[in-house]
Coordinates of C-alpha atoms in Angstrom, one line a residue:
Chain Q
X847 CA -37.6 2.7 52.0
X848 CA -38.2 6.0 50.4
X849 CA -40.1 6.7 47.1
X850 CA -38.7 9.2 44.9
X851 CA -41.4 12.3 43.3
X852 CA -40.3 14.1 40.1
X853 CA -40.9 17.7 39.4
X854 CA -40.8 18.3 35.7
X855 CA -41.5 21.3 36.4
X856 CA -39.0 22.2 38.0
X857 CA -35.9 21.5 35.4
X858 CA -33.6 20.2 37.9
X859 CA -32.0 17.1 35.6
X860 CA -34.1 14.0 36.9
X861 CA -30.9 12.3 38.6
X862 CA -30.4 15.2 40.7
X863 CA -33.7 15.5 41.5
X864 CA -33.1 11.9 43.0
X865 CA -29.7 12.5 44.5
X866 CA -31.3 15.7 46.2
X867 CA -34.3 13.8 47.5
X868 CA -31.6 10.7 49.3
X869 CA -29.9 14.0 50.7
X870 CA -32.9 15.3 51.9
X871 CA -33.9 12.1 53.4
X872 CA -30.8 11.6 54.8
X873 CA -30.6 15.2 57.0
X874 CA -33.9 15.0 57.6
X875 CA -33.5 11.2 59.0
X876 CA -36.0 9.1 56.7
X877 CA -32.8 7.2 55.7
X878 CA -30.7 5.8 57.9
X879 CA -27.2 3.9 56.9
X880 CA -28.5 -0.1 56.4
X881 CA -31.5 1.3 54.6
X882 CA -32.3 -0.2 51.5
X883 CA -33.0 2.3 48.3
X884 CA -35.6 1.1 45.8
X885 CA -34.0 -0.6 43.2
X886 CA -33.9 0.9 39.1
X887 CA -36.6 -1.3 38.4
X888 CA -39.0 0.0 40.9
X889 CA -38.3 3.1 40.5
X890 CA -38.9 3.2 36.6
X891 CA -41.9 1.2 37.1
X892 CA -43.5 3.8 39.7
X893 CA -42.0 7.3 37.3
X894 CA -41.4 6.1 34.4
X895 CA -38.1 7.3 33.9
X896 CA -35.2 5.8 31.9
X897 CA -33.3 2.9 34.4
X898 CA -29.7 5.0 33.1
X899 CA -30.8 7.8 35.4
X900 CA -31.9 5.7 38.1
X901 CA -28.5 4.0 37.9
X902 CA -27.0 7.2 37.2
X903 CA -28.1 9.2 40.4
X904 CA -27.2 6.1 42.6
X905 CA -23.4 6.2 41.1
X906 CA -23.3 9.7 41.9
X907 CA -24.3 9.2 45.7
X908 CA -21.9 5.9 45.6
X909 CA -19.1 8.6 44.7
X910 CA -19.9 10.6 47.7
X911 CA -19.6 7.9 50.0
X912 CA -23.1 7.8 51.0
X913 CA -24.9 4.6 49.8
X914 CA -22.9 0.9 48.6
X915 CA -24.3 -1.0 46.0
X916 CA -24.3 -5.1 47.2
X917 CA -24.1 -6.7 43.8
X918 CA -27.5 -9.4 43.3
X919 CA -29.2 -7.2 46.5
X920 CA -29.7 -3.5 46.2
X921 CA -28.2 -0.3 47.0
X922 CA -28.1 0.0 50.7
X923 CA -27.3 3.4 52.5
X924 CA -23.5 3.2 54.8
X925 CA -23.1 6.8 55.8
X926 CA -25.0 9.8 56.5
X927 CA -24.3 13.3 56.4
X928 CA -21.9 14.7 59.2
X929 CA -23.9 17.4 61.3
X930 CA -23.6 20.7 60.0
X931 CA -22.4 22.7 62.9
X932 CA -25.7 24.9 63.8
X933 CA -23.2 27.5 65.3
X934 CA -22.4 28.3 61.9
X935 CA -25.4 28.1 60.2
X936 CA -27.0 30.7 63.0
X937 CA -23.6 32.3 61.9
X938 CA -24.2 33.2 58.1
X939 CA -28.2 33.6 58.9
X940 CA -27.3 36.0 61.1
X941 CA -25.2 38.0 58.7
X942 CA -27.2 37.1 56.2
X943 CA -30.2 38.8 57.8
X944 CA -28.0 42.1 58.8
X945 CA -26.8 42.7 55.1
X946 CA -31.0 42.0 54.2
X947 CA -32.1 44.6 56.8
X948 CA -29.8 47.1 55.3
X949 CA -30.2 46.7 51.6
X950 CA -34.2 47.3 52.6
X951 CA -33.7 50.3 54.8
X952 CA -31.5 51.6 51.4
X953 CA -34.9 51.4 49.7
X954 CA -33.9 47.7 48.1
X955 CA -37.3 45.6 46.9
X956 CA -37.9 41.8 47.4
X957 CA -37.0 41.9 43.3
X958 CA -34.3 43.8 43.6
X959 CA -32.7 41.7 46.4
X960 CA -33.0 38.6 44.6
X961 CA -31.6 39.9 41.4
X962 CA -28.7 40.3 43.3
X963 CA -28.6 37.6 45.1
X964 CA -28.5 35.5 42.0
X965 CA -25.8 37.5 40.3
X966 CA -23.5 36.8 43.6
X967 CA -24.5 33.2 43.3
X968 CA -23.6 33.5 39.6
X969 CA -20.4 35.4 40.1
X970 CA -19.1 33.3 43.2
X971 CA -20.0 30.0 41.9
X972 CA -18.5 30.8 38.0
X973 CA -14.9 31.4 40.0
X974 CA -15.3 28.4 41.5
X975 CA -15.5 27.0 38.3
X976 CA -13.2 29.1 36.1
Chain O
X720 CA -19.1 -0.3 22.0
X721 CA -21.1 -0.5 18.9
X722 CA -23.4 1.0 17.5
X723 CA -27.1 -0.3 17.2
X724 CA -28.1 2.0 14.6
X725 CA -25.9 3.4 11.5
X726 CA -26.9 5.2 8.8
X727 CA -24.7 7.2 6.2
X728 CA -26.0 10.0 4.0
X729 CA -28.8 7.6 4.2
X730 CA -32.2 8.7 1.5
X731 CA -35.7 7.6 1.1
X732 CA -37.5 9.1 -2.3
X733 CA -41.1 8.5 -2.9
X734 CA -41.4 10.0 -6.6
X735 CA -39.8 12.6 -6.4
X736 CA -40.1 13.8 -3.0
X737 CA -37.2 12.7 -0.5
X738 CA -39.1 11.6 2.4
X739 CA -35.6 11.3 4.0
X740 CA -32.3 13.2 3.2
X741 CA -29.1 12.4 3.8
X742 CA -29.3 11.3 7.5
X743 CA -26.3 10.0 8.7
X744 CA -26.6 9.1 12.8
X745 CA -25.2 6.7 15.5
X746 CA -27.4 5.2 18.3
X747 CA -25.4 3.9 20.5
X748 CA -26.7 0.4 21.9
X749 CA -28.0 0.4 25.6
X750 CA -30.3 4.1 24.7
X751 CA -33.7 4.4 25.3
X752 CA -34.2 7.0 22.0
X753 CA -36.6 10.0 21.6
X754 CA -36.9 10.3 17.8
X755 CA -38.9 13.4 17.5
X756 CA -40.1 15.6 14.6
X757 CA -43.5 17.0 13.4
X758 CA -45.9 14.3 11.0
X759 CA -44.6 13.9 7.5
X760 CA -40.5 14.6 8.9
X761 CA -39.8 11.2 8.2
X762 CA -39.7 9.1 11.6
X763 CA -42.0 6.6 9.9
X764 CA -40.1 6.1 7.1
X765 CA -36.5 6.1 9.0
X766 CA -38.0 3.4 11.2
X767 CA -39.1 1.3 8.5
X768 CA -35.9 1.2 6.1
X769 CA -34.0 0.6 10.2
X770 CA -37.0 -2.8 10.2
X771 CA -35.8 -3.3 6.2
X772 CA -39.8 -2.6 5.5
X773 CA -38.2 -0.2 2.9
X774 CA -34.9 -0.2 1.1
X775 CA -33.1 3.3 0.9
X776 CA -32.8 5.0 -2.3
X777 CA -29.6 6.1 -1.4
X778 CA -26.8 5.7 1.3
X779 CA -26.6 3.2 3.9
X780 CA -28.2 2.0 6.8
X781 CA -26.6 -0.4 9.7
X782 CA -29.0 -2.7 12.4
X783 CA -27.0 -4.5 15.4
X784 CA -23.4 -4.1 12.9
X785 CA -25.2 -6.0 9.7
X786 CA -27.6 -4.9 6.9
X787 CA -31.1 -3.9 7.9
X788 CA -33.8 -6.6 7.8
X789 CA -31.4 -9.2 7.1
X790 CA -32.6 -12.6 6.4
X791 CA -34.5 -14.2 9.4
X792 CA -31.5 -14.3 12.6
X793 CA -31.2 -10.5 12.0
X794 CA -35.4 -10.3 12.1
X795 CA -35.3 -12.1 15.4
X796 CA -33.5 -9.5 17.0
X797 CA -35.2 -6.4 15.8
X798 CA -38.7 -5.8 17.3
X799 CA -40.8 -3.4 15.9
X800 CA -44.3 -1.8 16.9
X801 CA -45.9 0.0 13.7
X802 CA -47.9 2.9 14.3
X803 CA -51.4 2.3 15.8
X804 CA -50.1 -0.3 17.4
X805 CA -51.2 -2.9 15.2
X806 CA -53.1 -6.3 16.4
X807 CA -56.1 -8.9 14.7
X808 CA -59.1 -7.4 16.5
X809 CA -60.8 -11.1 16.3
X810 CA -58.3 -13.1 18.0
X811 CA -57.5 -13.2 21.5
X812 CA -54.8 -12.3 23.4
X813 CA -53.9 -16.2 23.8
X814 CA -53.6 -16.8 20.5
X815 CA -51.8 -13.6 19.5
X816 CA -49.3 -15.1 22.0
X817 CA -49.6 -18.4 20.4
X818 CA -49.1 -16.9 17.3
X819 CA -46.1 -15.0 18.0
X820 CA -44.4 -17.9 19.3
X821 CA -44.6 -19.9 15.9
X822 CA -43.4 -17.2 14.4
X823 CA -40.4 -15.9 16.6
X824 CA -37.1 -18.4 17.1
X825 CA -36.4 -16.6 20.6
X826 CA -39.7 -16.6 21.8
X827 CA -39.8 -16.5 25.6
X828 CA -43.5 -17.6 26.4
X829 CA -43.4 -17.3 30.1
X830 CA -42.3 -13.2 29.6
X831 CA -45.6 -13.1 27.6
X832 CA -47.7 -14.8 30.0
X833 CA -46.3 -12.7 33.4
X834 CA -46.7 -9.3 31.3
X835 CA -50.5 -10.4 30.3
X836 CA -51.4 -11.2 33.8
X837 CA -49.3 -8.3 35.3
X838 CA -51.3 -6.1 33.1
X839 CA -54.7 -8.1 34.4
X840 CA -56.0 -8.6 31.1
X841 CA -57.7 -11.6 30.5
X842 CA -55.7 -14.4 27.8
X843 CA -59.4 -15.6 26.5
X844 CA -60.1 -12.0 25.8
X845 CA -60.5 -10.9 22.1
X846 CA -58.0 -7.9 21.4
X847 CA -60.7 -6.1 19.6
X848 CA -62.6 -5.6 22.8
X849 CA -59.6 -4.0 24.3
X850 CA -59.5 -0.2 25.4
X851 CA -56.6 1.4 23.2
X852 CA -53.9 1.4 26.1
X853 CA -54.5 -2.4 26.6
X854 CA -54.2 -3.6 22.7
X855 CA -50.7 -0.9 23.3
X856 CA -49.5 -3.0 25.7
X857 CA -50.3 -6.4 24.1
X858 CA -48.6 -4.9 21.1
X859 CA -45.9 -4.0 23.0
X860 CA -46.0 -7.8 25.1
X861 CA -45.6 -9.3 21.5
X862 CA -42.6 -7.5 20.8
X863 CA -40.7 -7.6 23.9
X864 CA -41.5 -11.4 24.1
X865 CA -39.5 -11.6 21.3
X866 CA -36.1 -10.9 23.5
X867 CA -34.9 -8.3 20.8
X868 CA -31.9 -6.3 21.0
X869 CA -33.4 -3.6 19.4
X870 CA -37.3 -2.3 19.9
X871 CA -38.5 0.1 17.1
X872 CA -41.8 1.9 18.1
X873 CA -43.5 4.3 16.1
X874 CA -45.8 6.6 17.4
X875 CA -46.8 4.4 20.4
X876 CA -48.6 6.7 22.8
X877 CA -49.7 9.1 20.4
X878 CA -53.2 7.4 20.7
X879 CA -53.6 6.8 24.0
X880 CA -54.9 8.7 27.1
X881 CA -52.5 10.3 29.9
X882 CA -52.8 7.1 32.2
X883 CA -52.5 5.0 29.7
X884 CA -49.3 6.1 28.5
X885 CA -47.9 6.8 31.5
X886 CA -48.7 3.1 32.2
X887 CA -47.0 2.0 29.0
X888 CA -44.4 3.9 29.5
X889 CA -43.8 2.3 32.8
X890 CA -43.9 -1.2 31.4
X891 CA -41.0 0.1 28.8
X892 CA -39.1 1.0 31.0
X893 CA -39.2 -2.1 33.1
X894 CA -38.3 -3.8 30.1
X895 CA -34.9 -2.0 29.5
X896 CA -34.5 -2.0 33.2
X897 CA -34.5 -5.7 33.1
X898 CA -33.1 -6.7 29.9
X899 CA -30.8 -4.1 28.6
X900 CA -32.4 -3.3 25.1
X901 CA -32.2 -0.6 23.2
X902 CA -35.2 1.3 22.1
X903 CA -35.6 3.8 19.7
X904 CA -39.4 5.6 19.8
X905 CA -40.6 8.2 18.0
X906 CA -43.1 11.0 18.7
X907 CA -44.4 14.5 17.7
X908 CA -44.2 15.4 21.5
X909 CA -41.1 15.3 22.9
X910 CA -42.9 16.3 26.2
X911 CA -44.2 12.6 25.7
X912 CA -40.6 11.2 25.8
X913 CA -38.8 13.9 28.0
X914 CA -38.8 11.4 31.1
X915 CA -37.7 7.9 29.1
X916 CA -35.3 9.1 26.4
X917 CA -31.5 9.4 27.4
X918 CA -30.7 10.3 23.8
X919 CA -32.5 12.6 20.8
X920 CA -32.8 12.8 17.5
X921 CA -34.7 15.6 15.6
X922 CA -35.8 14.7 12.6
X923 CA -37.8 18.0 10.5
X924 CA -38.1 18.4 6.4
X925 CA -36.2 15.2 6.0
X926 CA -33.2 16.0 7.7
X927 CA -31.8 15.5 11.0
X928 CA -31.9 18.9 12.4
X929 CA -29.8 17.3 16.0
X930 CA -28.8 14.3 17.6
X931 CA -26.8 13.7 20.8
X932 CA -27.2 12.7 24.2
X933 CA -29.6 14.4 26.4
X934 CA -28.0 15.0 29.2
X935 CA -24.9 16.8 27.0
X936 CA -27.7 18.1 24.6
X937 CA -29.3 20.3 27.6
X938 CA -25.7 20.9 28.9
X939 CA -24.4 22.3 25.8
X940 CA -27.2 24.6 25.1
X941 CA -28.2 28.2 27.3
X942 CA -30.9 30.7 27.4
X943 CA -29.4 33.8 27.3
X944 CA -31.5 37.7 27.9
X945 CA -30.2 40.9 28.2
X946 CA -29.5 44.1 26.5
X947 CA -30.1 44.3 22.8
X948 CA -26.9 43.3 21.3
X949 CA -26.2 41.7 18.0
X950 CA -25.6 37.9 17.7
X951 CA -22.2 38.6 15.6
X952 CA -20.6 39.9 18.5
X953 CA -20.6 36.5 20.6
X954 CA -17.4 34.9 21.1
X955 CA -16.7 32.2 18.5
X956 CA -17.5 29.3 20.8
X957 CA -21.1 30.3 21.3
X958 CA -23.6 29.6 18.5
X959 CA -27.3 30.9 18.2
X960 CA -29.6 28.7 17.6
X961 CA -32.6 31.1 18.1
X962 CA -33.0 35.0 18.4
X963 CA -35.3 37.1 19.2
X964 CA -35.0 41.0 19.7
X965 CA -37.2 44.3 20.9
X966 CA -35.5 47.3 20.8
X967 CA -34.2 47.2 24.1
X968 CA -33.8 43.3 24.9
X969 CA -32.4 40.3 23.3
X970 CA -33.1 37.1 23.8
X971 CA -30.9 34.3 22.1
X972 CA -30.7 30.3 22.6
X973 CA -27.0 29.3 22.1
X974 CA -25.1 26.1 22.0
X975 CA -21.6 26.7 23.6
X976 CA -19.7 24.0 25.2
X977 CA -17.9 26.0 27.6
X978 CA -19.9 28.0 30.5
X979 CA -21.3 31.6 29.8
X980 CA -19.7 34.0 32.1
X981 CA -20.4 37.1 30.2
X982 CA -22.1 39.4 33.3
X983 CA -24.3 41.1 30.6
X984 CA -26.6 37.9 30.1
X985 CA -28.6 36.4 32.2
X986 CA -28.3 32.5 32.1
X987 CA -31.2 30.1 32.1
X988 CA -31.1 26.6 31.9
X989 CA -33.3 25.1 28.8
X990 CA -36.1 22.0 28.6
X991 CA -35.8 19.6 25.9
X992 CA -39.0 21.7 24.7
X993 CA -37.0 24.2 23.8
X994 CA -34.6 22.9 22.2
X995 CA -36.4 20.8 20.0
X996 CA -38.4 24.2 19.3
X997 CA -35.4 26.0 18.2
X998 CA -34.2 23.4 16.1
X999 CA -37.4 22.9 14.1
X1000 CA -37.7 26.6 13.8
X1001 CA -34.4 27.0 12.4
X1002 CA -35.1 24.6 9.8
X1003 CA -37.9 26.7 8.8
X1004 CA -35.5 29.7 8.6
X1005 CA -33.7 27.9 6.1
X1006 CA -36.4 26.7 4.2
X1007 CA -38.0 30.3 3.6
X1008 CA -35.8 33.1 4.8
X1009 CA -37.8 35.6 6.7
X1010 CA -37.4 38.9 4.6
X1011 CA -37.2 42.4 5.9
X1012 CA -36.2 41.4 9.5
X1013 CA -33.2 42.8 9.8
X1014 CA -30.8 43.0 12.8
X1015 CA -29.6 46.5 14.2
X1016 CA -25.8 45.9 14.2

């Protein structure tokens, strides 16, 4: 069984602080489908956080197919991620570090590579939404 | 689904100072409730006419769909914890427990007993030689033994040490984990109730400066910097809450319902701190406009 941390630091909403950490868990193979996650009560009882966004966090990874809650039991993990293909991944690092080498060799700080880097997150991510 | 807490324009006057002004708010049954505002606001005073301690001066007020502090069946299903947690220092924790089931209809004894010894304390103990976070939680064991629908607490971990509350806390929310109530607790530190409440109210000067769901409150609400610009020339659906300016940068906290895609801001997300900031704060604008500060159109 895992045990959830909270950063409230961080401000990352508590639930998906919790959905990240089952993802987490999952790639990284700590949870394995037939694994049993804590129930509301013990996790409120270990962070003291409202039950709702125990609850809340554990619908979410219902809705993605990941865990199944067995009503009088628990929530019990039935799926876990796919394998991201590592091809790809090497894919976009690869590009990723090309387009980093270059923007420095321009004369491009750490500072001023991130500010960017969030503005493309920003822009890319907004169409997605608009 | 109904409401566990009404009120309408609801007032409280002591002489002639209006400790409460025409709050109207809904509580929606099931919330674990953050009622936050500096000392004097009025959280006490809301919290007592919601018990029927007080009767309003004006307005109305509406507990679990009836009249607040209605005769006895209504009592039984309010519980409420007054400030500093109060207990009889010369009894014992067995015959506070004793005690409260004379006195409560739906006592459940055997919720008592398991808190009690879950907590380690001793039943022959006198509460008076408790540390402060244990008479809390035998406070707080009296009124959840009680089975009420409701659970008023005021102030309750504005006295205790950071374990201690965290450890109350804890307890609470095992409570509404396994029984469903609705709790309504108020602080001056909403950095105290970030973690439990999944709905705020901010009470300042009387008034209810903003009340909603948590989760919308912190969606519906954005930090935005950039160049120095003037707050009149935001689109209509944006609202500032807060401003502040230097002559090159403005900073603004804005509620806006729809996403910010304006290129010329940069977004941040805000705490609950903050917004319960702003909100005080702009009740103090209101209060005493700040003169000479003007804004550079």
């Amino acid at each position: 069984m895992i045990e959830f941390q909270l950063d409230t630091t961080s401000g990352v909403a508590t639930y998906l602080q919790l959905v990240q950490q089952v993802h987490q868990a999952l790639q990284l193979g700590f949870l394995e489908p037939g694994d049993q996650l804590p129930t509301a009560q013990q996790v409120v009882a270990k962070l003291a956080i409202n039950p709702n966004t125990v609850l809340k966090a554990y619908r979410d990874l219902e809705r993605e197919g990941l865990v199944q809650p067995r009503p009088g039991v628990g929530t019990f993990v039935i799926r876990s991620f796919p394998d991201t293909d590592p091809a790809a991944l090497n894919r976009f690092l690869g590009t990723l570090t090309n387009w980093l080498d270059s923007a420095r060799a321009a004369g491009l700080s750490s500072v001023d590579i991130e500010a960017i880097y969030r503005t493309a997150i920003r822009n890319s991510f907004s169409e997605a939404v608009a | 689904m109904t409401a566990a807490l009404e009120t309408n324009g609801l007032g409280k006057k002591y002489g002639r100072r209006w400790a409460l002004h025409d709050c109207t708010l809904t509580i929606p049954t099931g919330k674990v409730v953050g009622l936050v505002g500096p000392n004097g606001a009025g959280k006490t005073t809301l919290l007592h006419l919601a018990v029927g301690l007080l009767t309003p001066t004006s307005g109305t007020i509406t507990v679990l769909g009836g009249r607040a502090g209605d005769g006895p069946s209504k009592l039984a299903r309010v519980g409420f914890v007054a400030q500093a947690t109060p207990t009889y220092a010369g009894l014992s924790i067995a015959k506070h427990l004793k005690m409260g089931a004379w006195l409560n209809p739906t006592w459940d004894g055997d919720l008592a007993k398991r808190r009690i010894e879950q907590l380690g304390l001793d039943p022959s103990q006198k509460v008076g030689s408790l540390s402060g976070g244990q008479r809390a939680q035998v406070a707080l064991t009296l009124a959840i033994a009680k089975r009420p629908e409701l659970l008023l607490l005021d102030e309750p971990v504005a006295a205790l040490d950071p374990l201690a509350r965290r450890e109350f806390l804890q307890g609470l929310m095992e409570v509404v984990a396994e029984h469903g109530v609705t709790v309504v607790l108020s602080s001056h530190l909403v950095a105290d109730l970030e973690r439990v409440c999944d709905f705020l109210v901010v009470l300042e000067a009387s008034h209810v400066q903003l009340a909603g769901e948590v989760e919308t409150l912190l969606a519906s609400h954005h930090r935005l910097s950039g160049p120095r610009r003037d707050p009149r020339s935001l689109p209509a659906s944006q609202h500032v809450i807060e401003e502040s300016h230097t002559d090159k940068q403005s900073t603004l906290l804005v509620h806006s319902d729809e996403p910010i895609l304006d290129p010329g801001w940069t977004v941040m997300p805000v705490t609950l701190d903050d917004l319960v900031l702003a909100y005080m704060g702009q009740a103090h604008s209101e209060r005493e406009p700040q003169r000479g500060l003007r804004l550079i159109p």
